[in-house]
């Protein structure tokens, strides 16, 4: 019935795995930038205390900046821990199912061989795996996008605060 090549499914899964790693790399880089900026500011906070003490506007902007930073960091963490609430039948290719839903190794091996021996079942279960990973990737990239957006806003807020401080000097 199927003239499809299962390698196409495996290649799609491999591509999706690369996208997962790419999104997590981006989130890690963003988190590193936040750590660097927060570290630099913490080291030099005494240099700026007087400016903040004299300006309620700077205090408000600093609060907004911190809210942007924390929101961006939240989305970084969300990328690393996506919500996986899927309703699929038992699937030999889902790592959680492979460990928990097929009994011991012998039962799992038999089921895996059965699925791999039937093109219909194989394509069905590979399709479900592709669908599940696509949903995960969609969530991860939304989180990375939001993290980048709030990182940009926090950086913009730092520049505004710096211009205000420089204007007072």
mmCIF file of C-alpha atoms in Angstrom:
data_model
loop_
_atom_site.group_PDB
_atom_site.id
_atom_site.type_symbol
_atom_site.label_atom_id
_atom_site.label_comp_id
_atom_site.label_asym_id
_atom_site.label_seq_id
_atom_site.Cartn_x
_atom_site.Cartn_y
_atom_site.Cartn_z
ATOM 1 C CA UNK A 1 0.000 0.000 0.000
ATOM 2 C CA UNK A 2 2.835 2.408 0.832
ATOM 3 C CA UNK A 3 5.468 3.250 -1.729
ATOM 4 C CA UNK A 4 7.120 5.552 0.781
ATOM 5 C CA UNK A 5 10.642 5.156 2.008
ATOM 6 C CA UNK A 6 10.900 5.050 5.813
ATOM 7 C CA UNK A 7 14.245 6.841 5.480
ATOM 8 C CA UNK A 8 12.310 10.007 4.640
ATOM 9 C CA UNK A 9 10.685 9.793 8.078
ATOM 10 C CA UNK A 10 14.015 9.148 9.805
ATOM 11 C CA UNK A 11 15.606 12.075 7.953
ATOM 12 C CA UNK A 12 12.739 14.323 9.031
ATOM 13 C CA UNK A 13 13.232 13.221 12.650
ATOM 14 C CA UNK A 14 16.954 13.940 12.367
ATOM 15 C CA UNK A 15 16.200 17.416 11.001
ATOM 16 C CA UNK A 16 13.805 18.046 13.877
ATOM 17 C CA UNK A 17 16.450 16.967 16.403
ATOM 18 C CA UNK A 18 18.832 19.532 14.892
ATOM 19 C CA UNK A 19 16.158 22.208 15.264
ATOM 20 C CA UNK A 20 15.683 21.261 18.915
ATOM 21 C CA UNK A 21 19.428 21.600 19.529
ATOM 22 C CA UNK A 22 19.499 24.931 17.661
ATOM 23 C CA UNK A 23 16.698 26.398 19.758
ATOM 24 C CA UNK A 24 18.371 25.264 22.978
ATOM 25 C CA UNK A 25 21.707 26.688 21.827
ATOM 26 C CA UNK A 26 20.055 30.051 21.177
ATOM 27 C CA UNK A 27 18.416 30.002 24.604
ATOM 28 C CA UNK A 28 21.771 29.144 26.176
ATOM 29 C CA UNK A 29 23.493 32.022 24.399
ATOM 30 C CA UNK A 30 20.784 34.435 25.545
ATOM 31 C CA UNK A 31 21.094 33.182 29.104
ATOM 32 C CA UNK A 32 24.872 33.674 28.912
ATOM 33 C CA UNK A 33 24.437 37.264 27.730
ATOM 34 C CA UNK A 34 22.089 37.952 30.628
ATOM 35 C CA UNK A 35 24.581 36.428 33.049
ATOM 36 C CA UNK A 36 27.389 38.539 31.617
ATOM 37 C CA UNK A 37 25.398 41.787 31.761
ATOM 38 C CA UNK A 38 24.090 41.099 35.265
ATOM 39 C CA UNK A 39 27.602 40.219 36.425
ATOM 40 C CA UNK A 40 29.079 43.403 34.974
ATOM 41 C CA UNK A 41 26.353 45.532 36.538
ATOM 42 C CA UNK A 42 26.702 43.833 39.924
ATOM 43 C CA UNK A 43 30.451 44.534 39.897
ATOM 44 C CA UNK A 44 29.891 48.222 39.093
ATOM 45 C CA UNK A 45 26.688 48.930 41.021
ATOM 46 C CA UNK A 46 28.500 51.246 43.459
ATOM 47 C CA UNK A 47 29.498 53.505 40.549
ATOM 48 C CA UNK A 48 25.833 54.120 39.703
ATOM 49 C CA UNK A 49 24.157 54.195 43.142
ATOM 50 C CA UNK A 50 24.185 57.968 43.425
ATOM 51 C CA UNK A 51 22.501 58.428 40.032
ATOM 52 C CA UNK A 52 19.705 56.054 40.953
ATOM 53 C CA UNK A 53 19.296 57.610 44.406
ATOM 54 C CA UNK A 54 18.819 61.047 42.804
ATOM 55 C CA UNK A 55 16.417 59.988 40.027
ATOM 56 C CA UNK A 56 13.067 58.351 40.481
ATOM 57 C CA UNK A 57 12.874 57.981 36.688
ATOM 58 C CA UNK A 58 16.071 55.896 36.685
ATOM 59 C CA UNK A 59 14.668 53.717 39.471
ATOM 60 C CA UNK A 60 11.476 53.096 37.475
ATOM 61 C CA UNK A 61 13.474 52.361 34.320
ATOM 62 C CA UNK A 62 15.724 49.997 36.302
ATOM 63 C CA UNK A 63 12.613 48.174 37.550
ATOM 64 C CA UNK A 64 11.307 47.864 33.989
ATOM 65 C CA UNK A 65 14.751 46.690 32.837
ATOM 66 C CA UNK A 66 14.814 44.029 35.544
ATOM 67 C CA UNK A 67 11.303 42.881 34.578
ATOM 68 C CA UNK A 68 12.442 42.516 30.945
ATOM 69 C CA UNK A 69 15.550 40.589 32.013
ATOM 70 C CA UNK A 70 13.597 38.225 34.249
ATOM 71 C CA UNK A 71 10.985 37.667 31.548
ATOM 72 C CA UNK A 72 13.679 36.871 28.991
ATOM 73 C CA UNK A 73 15.351 34.451 31.407
ATOM 74 C CA UNK A 74 11.970 32.826 32.090
ATOM 75 C CA UNK A 75 11.541 32.143 28.383
ATOM 76 C CA UNK A 76 15.096 30.743 28.191
ATOM 77 C CA UNK A 77 14.211 28.246 30.917
ATOM 78 C CA UNK A 78 10.891 27.512 29.237
ATOM 79 C CA UNK A 79 12.787 26.561 26.072
ATOM 80 C CA UNK A 80 14.808 24.008 28.021
ATOM 81 C CA UNK A 81 11.705 22.521 29.636
ATOM 82 C CA UNK A 82 8.855 22.426 27.130
ATOM 83 C CA UNK A 83 5.379 21.280 28.095
ATOM 84 C CA UNK A 84 4.683 17.885 26.583
ATOM 85 C CA UNK A 85 1.004 17.120 26.951
ATOM 86 C CA UNK A 86 0.208 14.839 24.055
ATOM 87 C CA UNK A 87 -2.488 12.234 23.669
ATOM 88 C CA UNK A 88 -0.995 9.505 21.506
ATOM 89 C CA UNK A 89 -1.381 5.755 21.597
ATOM 90 C CA UNK A 90 1.582 3.738 22.858
ATOM 91 C CA UNK A 91 4.480 4.384 20.524
ATOM 92 C CA UNK A 92 7.696 2.377 20.363
ATOM 93 C CA UNK A 93 9.603 5.507 19.315
ATOM 94 C CA UNK A 94 8.597 7.692 22.287
ATOM 95 C CA UNK A 95 11.328 7.295 24.879
ATOM 96 C CA UNK A 96 8.855 7.474 27.774
ATOM 97 C CA UNK A 97 6.662 4.815 26.209
ATOM 98 C CA UNK A 98 9.641 2.588 25.382
ATOM 99 C CA UNK A 99 10.582 2.491 29.069
ATOM 100 C CA UNK A 100 7.169 2.562 30.755
ATOM 101 C CA UNK A 101 4.419 1.175 28.540
ATOM 102 C CA UNK A 102 5.674 -2.090 27.085
ATOM 103 C CA UNK A 103 6.682 -4.075 30.135
ATOM 104 C CA UNK A 104 10.213 -5.461 30.106
ATOM 105 C CA UNK A 105 12.832 -5.414 27.387
ATOM 106 C CA UNK A 106 11.488 -8.606 25.805
ATOM 107 C CA UNK A 107 7.978 -7.177 25.420
ATOM 108 C CA UNK A 108 9.340 -3.920 24.068
ATOM 109 C CA UNK A 109 11.592 -5.726 21.586
ATOM 110 C CA UNK A 110 8.688 -7.830 20.318
ATOM 111 C CA UNK A 111 6.524 -4.740 19.864
ATOM 112 C CA UNK A 112 9.324 -2.849 18.127
ATOM 113 C CA UNK A 113 9.889 -5.744 15.733
ATOM 114 C CA UNK A 114 6.135 -5.934 15.079
ATOM 115 C CA UNK A 115 5.912 -2.221 14.305
ATOM 116 C CA UNK A 116 9.012 -2.263 12.101
ATOM 117 C CA UNK A 117 7.607 -5.298 10.263
ATOM 118 C CA UNK A 118 4.412 -3.491 9.264
ATOM 119 C CA UNK A 119 4.813 -0.477 6.987
ATOM 120 C CA UNK A 120 1.410 0.881 8.077
ATOM 121 C CA UNK A 121 2.281 0.705 11.787
ATOM 122 C CA UNK A 122 5.813 1.944 11.179
ATOM 123 C CA UNK A 123 4.658 4.977 9.217
ATOM 124 C CA UNK A 124 1.891 5.674 11.741
ATOM 125 C CA UNK A 125 4.254 5.638 14.715
ATOM 126 C CA UNK A 126 6.985 7.587 12.928
ATOM 127 C CA UNK A 127 4.377 10.161 11.882
ATOM 128 C CA UNK A 128 3.264 10.528 15.501
ATOM 129 C CA UNK A 129 6.901 10.998 16.554
ATOM 130 C CA UNK A 130 7.372 13.692 13.898
ATOM 131 C CA UNK A 131 4.166 15.383 15.020
ATOM 132 C CA UNK A 132 5.176 15.309 18.702
ATOM 133 C CA UNK A 133 8.657 16.684 17.993
ATOM 134 C CA UNK A 134 7.203 19.372 15.728
ATOM 135 C CA UNK A 135 4.948 20.524 18.575
ATOM 136 C CA UNK A 136 7.918 20.573 20.945
ATOM 137 C CA UNK A 137 10.014 22.573 18.474
ATOM 138 C CA UNK A 138 7.199 25.052 17.901
ATOM 139 C CA UNK A 139 7.047 25.722 21.643
ATOM 140 C CA UNK A 140 10.823 25.985 21.927
ATOM 141 C CA UNK A 141 11.107 28.481 19.071
ATOM 142 C CA UNK A 142 8.242 30.575 20.487
ATOM 143 C CA UNK A 143 10.111 30.677 23.785
ATOM 144 C CA UNK A 144 13.385 31.640 22.078
ATOM 145 C CA UNK A 145 11.585 34.336 20.074
ATOM 146 C CA UNK A 146 10.043 35.781 23.246
ATOM 147 C CA UNK A 147 13.376 35.608 25.059
ATOM 148 C CA UNK A 148 15.092 37.494 22.228
ATOM 149 C CA UNK A 149 12.320 40.106 22.216
ATOM 150 C CA UNK A 150 12.639 40.752 25.956
ATOM 151 C CA UNK A 151 16.443 40.661 25.748
ATOM 152 C CA UNK A 152 16.271 43.376 23.094
ATOM 153 C CA UNK A 153 13.896 45.439 25.228
ATOM 154 C CA UNK A 154 16.156 45.044 28.262
ATOM 155 C CA UNK A 155 19.186 46.109 26.224
ATOM 156 C CA UNK A 156 17.276 49.118 24.899
ATOM 157 C CA UNK A 157 16.306 50.013 28.472
ATOM 158 C CA UNK A 158 19.993 49.846 29.515
ATOM 159 C CA UNK A 159 20.919 52.236 26.704
ATOM 160 C CA UNK A 160 18.158 54.668 27.722
ATOM 161 C CA UNK A 161 19.366 54.567 31.326
ATOM 162 C CA UNK A 162 22.959 55.086 30.197
ATOM 163 C CA UNK A 163 21.952 58.145 28.136
ATOM 164 C CA UNK A 164 20.096 59.578 31.148
ATOM 165 C CA UNK A 165 23.155 59.037 33.350
ATOM 166 C CA UNK A 166 25.477 60.555 30.734
ATOM 167 C CA UNK A 167 23.159 63.564 30.396
ATOM 168 C CA UNK A 168 23.509 64.194 34.156
ATOM 169 C CA UNK A 169 27.313 64.080 34.021
#
